[in-house]
Amino acid sequence: METVATGIDILFFIALLGTILGLIRPVIVLWFMHRFNRLKVLKYYGIPAVFIFFIKLALVHWA
């Protein structure tokens, strides 16, 4: 269970870092797309960060 929690923490911090960097300069995290803007950064990195955060909270209360 501890390994799963660590993996979720790592995924959360990667998504959070991608969101922050992408809001500053979208080209940094959306280099693989033809067009990039801050709204797409929120779609690709912000929404997963929120979901992973809720999963993280659920695991803390469940364990």
PDB file of N, CA and C in Angstrom:
ATOM      1  N   MET A   1       0.821  -1.197   0.000  1.00  0.00           N
ATOM      2  CA  MET A   1       0.000   0.000   0.000  1.00  0.00           C
ATOM      3  C   MET A   1       0.869   1.267   0.000  1.00  0.00           C
ATOM      4  N   GLU A   2       2.004   1.173   0.656  1.00  0.00           N
ATOM      5  CA  GLU A   2       2.886   2.331   0.711  1.00  0.00           C
ATOM      6  C   GLU A   2       3.472   2.644  -0.666  1.00  0.00           C
ATOM      7  N   THR A   3       3.729   1.617  -1.460  1.00  0.00           N
ATOM      8  CA  THR A   3       4.262   1.812  -2.804  1.00  0.00           C
ATOM      9  C   THR A   3       3.233   2.503  -3.696  1.00  0.00           C
ATOM     10  N   VAL A   4       1.986   2.137  -3.558  1.00  0.00           N
ATOM     11  CA  VAL A   4       0.914   2.766  -4.344  1.00  0.00           C
ATOM     12  C   VAL A   4       0.802   4.238  -3.968  1.00  0.00           C
ATOM     13  N   ALA A   5       0.851   4.534  -2.686  1.00  0.00           N
ATOM     14  CA  ALA A   5       0.761   5.922  -2.234  1.00  0.00           C
ATOM     15  C   ALA A   5       1.940   6.739  -2.740  1.00  0.00           C
ATOM     16  N   THR A   6       3.119   6.171  -2.755  1.00  0.00           N
ATOM     17  CA  THR A   6       4.293   6.873  -3.268  1.00  0.00           C
ATOM     18  C   THR A   6       4.159   7.128  -4.767  1.00  0.00           C
ATOM     19  N   GLY A   7       3.672   6.152  -5.507  1.00  0.00           N
ATOM     20  CA  GLY A   7       3.454   6.325  -6.940  1.00  0.00           C
ATOM     21  C   GLY A   7       2.435   7.414  -7.238  1.00  0.00           C
ATOM     22  N   ILE A   8       1.376   7.459  -6.454  1.00  0.00           N
ATOM     23  CA  ILE A   8       0.358   8.495  -6.637  1.00  0.00           C
ATOM     24  C   ILE A   8       0.926   9.864  -6.289  1.00  0.00           C
ATOM     25  N   ASP A   9       1.752   9.938  -5.259  1.00  0.00           N
ATOM     26  CA  ASP A   9       2.412  11.206  -4.921  1.00  0.00           C
ATOM     27  C   ASP A   9       3.299  11.693  -6.059  1.00  0.00           C
ATOM     28  N   ILE A  10       4.055  10.782  -6.654  1.00  0.00           N
ATOM     29  CA  ILE A  10       4.933  11.148  -7.767  1.00  0.00           C
ATOM     30  C   ILE A  10       4.114  11.637  -8.962  1.00  0.00           C
ATOM     31  N   LEU A  11       3.042  10.926  -9.295  1.00  0.00           N
ATOM     32  CA  LEU A  11       2.186  11.352 -10.402  1.00  0.00           C
ATOM     33  C   LEU A  11       1.560  12.712 -10.140  1.00  0.00           C
ATOM     34  N   PHE A  12       1.150  12.941  -8.896  1.00  0.00           N
ATOM     35  CA  PHE A  12       0.552  14.229  -8.542  1.00  0.00           C
ATOM     36  C   PHE A  12       1.557  15.365  -8.706  1.00  0.00           C
ATOM     37  N   PHE A  13       2.771  15.175  -8.228  1.00  0.00           N
ATOM     38  CA  PHE A  13       3.756  16.241  -8.328  1.00  0.00           C
ATOM     39  C   PHE A  13       4.194  16.490  -9.770  1.00  0.00           C
ATOM     40  N   ILE A  14       4.227  15.454 -10.603  1.00  0.00           N
ATOM     41  CA  ILE A  14       4.538  15.642 -12.022  1.00  0.00           C
ATOM     42  C   ILE A  14       3.430  16.439 -12.702  1.00  0.00           C
ATOM     43  N   ALA A  15       2.166  16.101 -12.411  1.00  0.00           N
ATOM     44  CA  ALA A  15       1.049  16.832 -13.007  1.00  0.00           C
ATOM     45  C   ALA A  15       1.002  18.273 -12.497  1.00  0.00           C
ATOM     46  N   LEU A  16       1.292  18.477 -11.225  1.00  0.00           N
ATOM     47  CA  LEU A  16       1.293  19.823 -10.666  1.00  0.00           C
ATOM     48  C   LEU A  16       2.428  20.658 -11.260  1.00  0.00           C
ATOM     49  N   LEU A  17       3.594  20.061 -11.394  1.00  0.00           N
ATOM     50  CA  LEU A  17       4.727  20.762 -11.994  1.00  0.00           C
ATOM     51  C   LEU A  17       4.442  21.101 -13.458  1.00  0.00           C
ATOM     52  N   GLY A  18       3.842  20.168 -14.178  1.00  0.00           N
ATOM     53  CA  GLY A  18       3.467  20.426 -15.574  1.00  0.00           C
ATOM     54  C   GLY A  18       2.452  21.542 -15.694  1.00  0.00           C
ATOM     55  N   THR A  19       1.511  21.599 -14.758  1.00  0.00           N
ATOM     56  CA  THR A  19       0.519  22.666 -14.772  1.00  0.00           C
ATOM     57  C   THR A  19       1.170  24.016 -14.523  1.00  0.00           C
ATOM     58  N   ILE A  20       2.029  24.089 -13.527  1.00  0.00           N
ATOM     59  CA  ILE A  20       2.674  25.361 -13.197  1.00  0.00           C
ATOM     60  C   ILE A  20       3.575  25.825 -14.339  1.00  0.00           C
ATOM     61  N   LEU A  21       4.409  24.921 -14.839  1.00  0.00           N
ATOM     62  CA  LEU A  21       5.291  25.296 -15.948  1.00  0.00           C
ATOM     63  C   LEU A  21       4.498  25.662 -17.197  1.00  0.00           C
ATOM     64  N   GLY A  22       3.423  24.949 -17.437  1.00  0.00           N
ATOM     65  CA  GLY A  22       2.608  25.217 -18.618  1.00  0.00           C
ATOM     66  C   GLY A  22       1.848  26.518 -18.539  1.00  0.00           C
ATOM     67  N   LEU A  23       1.485  26.939 -17.351  1.00  0.00           N
ATOM     68  CA  LEU A  23       0.829  28.234 -17.230  1.00  0.00           C
ATOM     69  C   LEU A  23       1.818  29.373 -17.444  1.00  0.00           C
ATOM     70  N   ILE A  24       3.079  29.130 -17.177  1.00  0.00           N
ATOM     71  CA  ILE A  24       4.094  30.144 -17.437  1.00  0.00           C
ATOM     72  C   ILE A  24       4.435  30.174 -18.933  1.00  0.00           C
ATOM     73  N   ARG A  25       4.811  29.010 -19.478  1.00  0.00           N
ATOM     74  CA  ARG A  25       5.122  28.879 -20.907  1.00  0.00           C
ATOM     75  C   ARG A  25       4.550  27.562 -21.417  1.00  0.00           C
ATOM     76  N   PRO A  26       3.429  27.594 -22.111  1.00  0.00           N
ATOM     77  CA  PRO A  26       2.783  26.361 -22.573  1.00  0.00           C
ATOM     78  C   PRO A  26       3.638  25.479 -23.475  1.00  0.00           C
ATOM     79  N   VAL A  27       4.560  26.064 -24.223  1.00  0.00           N
ATOM     80  CA  VAL A  27       5.369  25.276 -25.152  1.00  0.00           C
ATOM     81  C   VAL A  27       6.263  24.286 -24.406  1.00  0.00           C
ATOM     82  N   ILE A  28       6.582  24.543 -23.157  1.00  0.00           N
ATOM     83  CA  ILE A  28       7.455  23.656 -22.385  1.00  0.00           C
ATOM     84  C   ILE A  28       6.812  22.281 -22.198  1.00  0.00           C
ATOM     85  N   VAL A  29       5.520  22.249 -21.890  1.00  0.00           N
ATOM     86  CA  VAL A  29       4.875  20.972 -21.589  1.00  0.00           C
ATOM     87  C   VAL A  29       4.027  20.444 -22.742  1.00  0.00           C
ATOM     88  N   LEU A  30       3.691  21.288 -23.686  1.00  0.00           N
ATOM     89  CA  LEU A  30       2.887  20.834 -24.825  1.00  0.00           C
ATOM     90  C   LEU A  30       3.714  20.851 -26.112  1.00  0.00           C
ATOM     91  N   TRP A  31       4.957  20.450 -26.011  1.00  0.00           N
ATOM     92  CA  TRP A  31       5.862  20.447 -27.151  1.00  0.00           C
ATOM     93  C   TRP A  31       5.422  19.485 -28.247  1.00  0.00           C
ATOM     94  N   PHE A  32       4.614  18.503 -27.905  1.00  0.00           N
ATOM     95  CA  PHE A  32       4.215  17.469 -28.860  1.00  0.00           C
ATOM     96  C   PHE A  32       2.980  17.855 -29.670  1.00  0.00           C
ATOM     97  N   MET A  33       2.393  19.012 -29.391  1.00  0.00           N
ATOM     98  CA  MET A  33       1.179  19.433 -30.089  1.00  0.00           C
ATOM     99  C   MET A  33       1.512  20.503 -31.123  1.00  0.00           C
ATOM    100  N   HIS A  34       0.632  20.631 -32.109  1.00  0.00           N
ATOM    101  CA  HIS A  34       0.823  21.651 -33.139  1.00  0.00           C
ATOM    102  C   HIS A  34       0.509  23.042 -32.595  1.00  0.00           C
ATOM    103  N   ARG A  35      -0.551  23.144 -31.836  1.00  0.00           N
ATOM    104  CA  ARG A  35      -0.927  24.408 -31.206  1.00  0.00           C
ATOM    105  C   ARG A  35      -0.965  24.196 -29.701  1.00  0.00           C
ATOM    106  N   PHE A  36      -0.581  25.207 -28.973  1.00  0.00           N
ATOM    107  CA  PHE A  36      -0.570  25.088 -27.528  1.00  0.00           C
ATOM    108  C   PHE A  36      -0.983  26.418 -26.909  1.00  0.00           C
ATOM    109  N   ASN A  37      -1.804  26.327 -25.873  1.00  0.00           N
ATOM    110  CA  ASN A  37      -2.206  27.494 -25.105  1.00  0.00           C
ATOM    111  C   ASN A  37      -2.461  27.063 -23.660  1.00  0.00           C
ATOM    112  N   ARG A  38      -2.758  28.007 -22.807  1.00  0.00           N
ATOM    113  CA  ARG A  38      -2.903  27.726 -21.388  1.00  0.00           C
ATOM    114  C   ARG A  38      -4.143  26.889 -21.077  1.00  0.00           C
ATOM    115  N   LEU A  39      -5.179  27.025 -21.876  1.00  0.00           N
ATOM    116  CA  LEU A  39      -6.375  26.211 -21.661  1.00  0.00           C
ATOM    117  C   LEU A  39      -6.085  24.732 -21.907  1.00  0.00           C
ATOM    118  N   LYS A  40      -5.301  24.432 -22.917  1.00  0.00           N
ATOM    119  CA  LYS A  40      -4.922  23.039 -23.180  1.00  0.00           C
ATOM    120  C   LYS A  40      -4.021  22.504 -22.075  1.00  0.00           C
ATOM    121  N   VAL A  41      -3.183  23.370 -21.493  1.00  0.00           N
ATOM    122  CA  VAL A  41      -2.359  22.948 -20.358  1.00  0.00           C
ATOM    123  C   VAL A  41      -3.257  22.524 -19.205  1.00  0.00           C
ATOM    124  N   LEU A  42      -4.295  23.294 -18.942  1.00  0.00           N
ATOM    125  CA  LEU A  42      -5.217  22.929 -17.863  1.00  0.00           C
ATOM    126  C   LEU A  42      -5.954  21.636 -18.168  1.00  0.00           C
ATOM    127  N   LYS A  43      -6.271  21.398 -19.442  1.00  0.00           N
ATOM    128  CA  LYS A  43      -6.941  20.154 -19.820  1.00  0.00           C
ATOM    129  C   LYS A  43      -6.042  18.941 -19.643  1.00  0.00           C
ATOM    130  N   TYR A  44      -4.800  19.051 -20.117  1.00  0.00           N
ATOM    131  CA  TYR A  44      -3.900  17.897 -20.124  1.00  0.00           C
ATOM    132  C   TYR A  44      -3.173  17.673 -18.808  1.00  0.00           C
ATOM    133  N   TYR A  45      -2.973  18.714 -18.018  1.00  0.00           N
ATOM    134  CA  TYR A  45      -2.219  18.564 -16.775  1.00  0.00           C
ATOM    135  C   TYR A  45      -3.023  18.960 -15.538  1.00  0.00           C
ATOM    136  N   GLY A  46      -3.895  19.961 -15.644  1.00  0.00           N
ATOM    137  CA  GLY A  46      -4.639  20.443 -14.479  1.00  0.00           C
ATOM    138  C   GLY A  46      -5.723  19.489 -14.017  1.00  0.00           C
ATOM    139  N   ILE A  47      -6.504  18.989 -14.953  1.00  0.00           N
ATOM    140  CA  ILE A  47      -7.587  18.062 -14.588  1.00  0.00           C
ATOM    141  C   ILE A  47      -7.033  16.765 -14.001  1.00  0.00           C
ATOM    142  N   PRO A  48      -6.011  16.151 -14.617  1.00  0.00           N
ATOM    143  CA  PRO A  48      -5.429  14.969 -13.967  1.00  0.00           C
ATOM    144  C   PRO A  48      -4.841  15.275 -12.589  1.00  0.00           C
ATOM    145  N   ALA A  49      -4.260  16.459 -12.417  1.00  0.00           N
ATOM    146  CA  ALA A  49      -3.708  16.818 -11.105  1.00  0.00           C
ATOM    147  C   ALA A  49      -4.814  16.859 -10.052  1.00  0.00           C
ATOM    148  N   VAL A  50      -5.964  17.402 -10.410  1.00  0.00           N
ATOM    149  CA  VAL A  50      -7.090  17.461  -9.467  1.00  0.00           C
ATOM    150  C   VAL A  50      -7.596  16.059  -9.139  1.00  0.00           C
ATOM    151  N   PHE A  51      -7.766  15.214 -10.148  1.00  0.00           N
ATOM    152  CA  PHE A  51      -8.236  13.846  -9.907  1.00  0.00           C
ATOM    153  C   PHE A  51      -7.249  13.046  -9.068  1.00  0.00           C
ATOM    154  N   ILE A  52      -5.977  13.180  -9.365  1.00  0.00           N
ATOM    155  CA  ILE A  52      -4.963  12.458  -8.585  1.00  0.00           C
ATOM    156  C   ILE A  52      -4.941  12.963  -7.155  1.00  0.00           C
ATOM    157  N   PHE A  53      -5.159  14.267  -6.965  1.00  0.00           N
ATOM    158  CA  PHE A  53      -5.218  14.818  -5.611  1.00  0.00           C
ATOM    159  C   PHE A  53      -6.380  14.213  -4.828  1.00  0.00           C
ATOM    160  N   PHE A  54      -7.545  14.071  -5.468  1.00  0.00           N
ATOM    161  CA  PHE A  54      -8.694  13.464  -4.785  1.00  0.00           C
ATOM    162  C   PHE A  54      -8.443  11.986  -4.478  1.00  0.00           C
ATOM    163  N   ILE A  55      -7.783  11.285  -5.376  1.00  0.00           N
ATOM    164  CA  ILE A  55      -7.422   9.889  -5.113  1.00  0.00           C
ATOM    165  C   ILE A  55      -6.466   9.811  -3.934  1.00  0.00           C
ATOM    166  N   LYS A  56      -5.532  10.750  -3.906  1.00  0.00           N
ATOM    167  CA  LYS A  56      -4.569  10.817  -2.807  1.00  0.00           C
ATOM    168  C   LYS A  56      -5.279  11.051  -1.465  1.00  0.00           C
ATOM    169  N   LEU A  57      -6.245  11.957  -1.454  1.00  0.00           N
ATOM    170  CA  LEU A  57      -7.013  12.205  -0.230  1.00  0.00           C
ATOM    171  C   LEU A  57      -7.821  10.984   0.186  1.00  0.00           C
ATOM    172  N   ALA A  58      -8.386  10.288  -0.789  1.00  0.00           N
ATOM    173  CA  ALA A  58      -9.179   9.098  -0.472  1.00  0.00           C
ATOM    174  C   ALA A  58      -8.307   8.004   0.101  1.00  0.00           C
ATOM    175  N   LEU A  59      -7.102   7.845  -0.416  1.00  0.00           N
ATOM    176  CA  LEU A  59      -6.204   6.824   0.116  1.00  0.00           C
ATOM    177  C   LEU A  59      -5.742   7.152   1.531  1.00  0.00           C
ATOM    178  N   VAL A  60      -5.549   8.418   1.822  1.00  0.00           N
ATOM    179  CA  VAL A  60      -5.129   8.814   3.171  1.00  0.00           C
ATOM    180  C   VAL A  60      -6.221   8.491   4.177  1.00  0.00           C
ATOM    181  N   HIS A  61      -7.465   8.771   3.815  1.00  0.00           N
ATOM    182  CA  HIS A  61      -8.579   8.503   4.737  1.00  0.00           C
ATOM    183  C   HIS A  61      -8.954   7.031   4.775  1.00  0.00           C
ATOM    184  N   TRP A  62      -8.631   6.294   3.729  1.00  0.00           N
ATOM    185  CA  TRP A  62      -8.986   4.889   3.665  1.00  0.00           C
ATOM    186  C   TRP A  62      -8.013   4.030   4.448  1.00  0.00           C
ATOM    187  N   ALA A  63      -6.751   4.409   4.436  1.00  0.00           N
ATOM    188  CA  ALA A  63      -5.718   3.601   5.080  1.00  0.00           C
ATOM    189  C   ALA A  63      -5.696   3.803   6.583  1.00  0.00           C
TER     190      ALA A  63
END
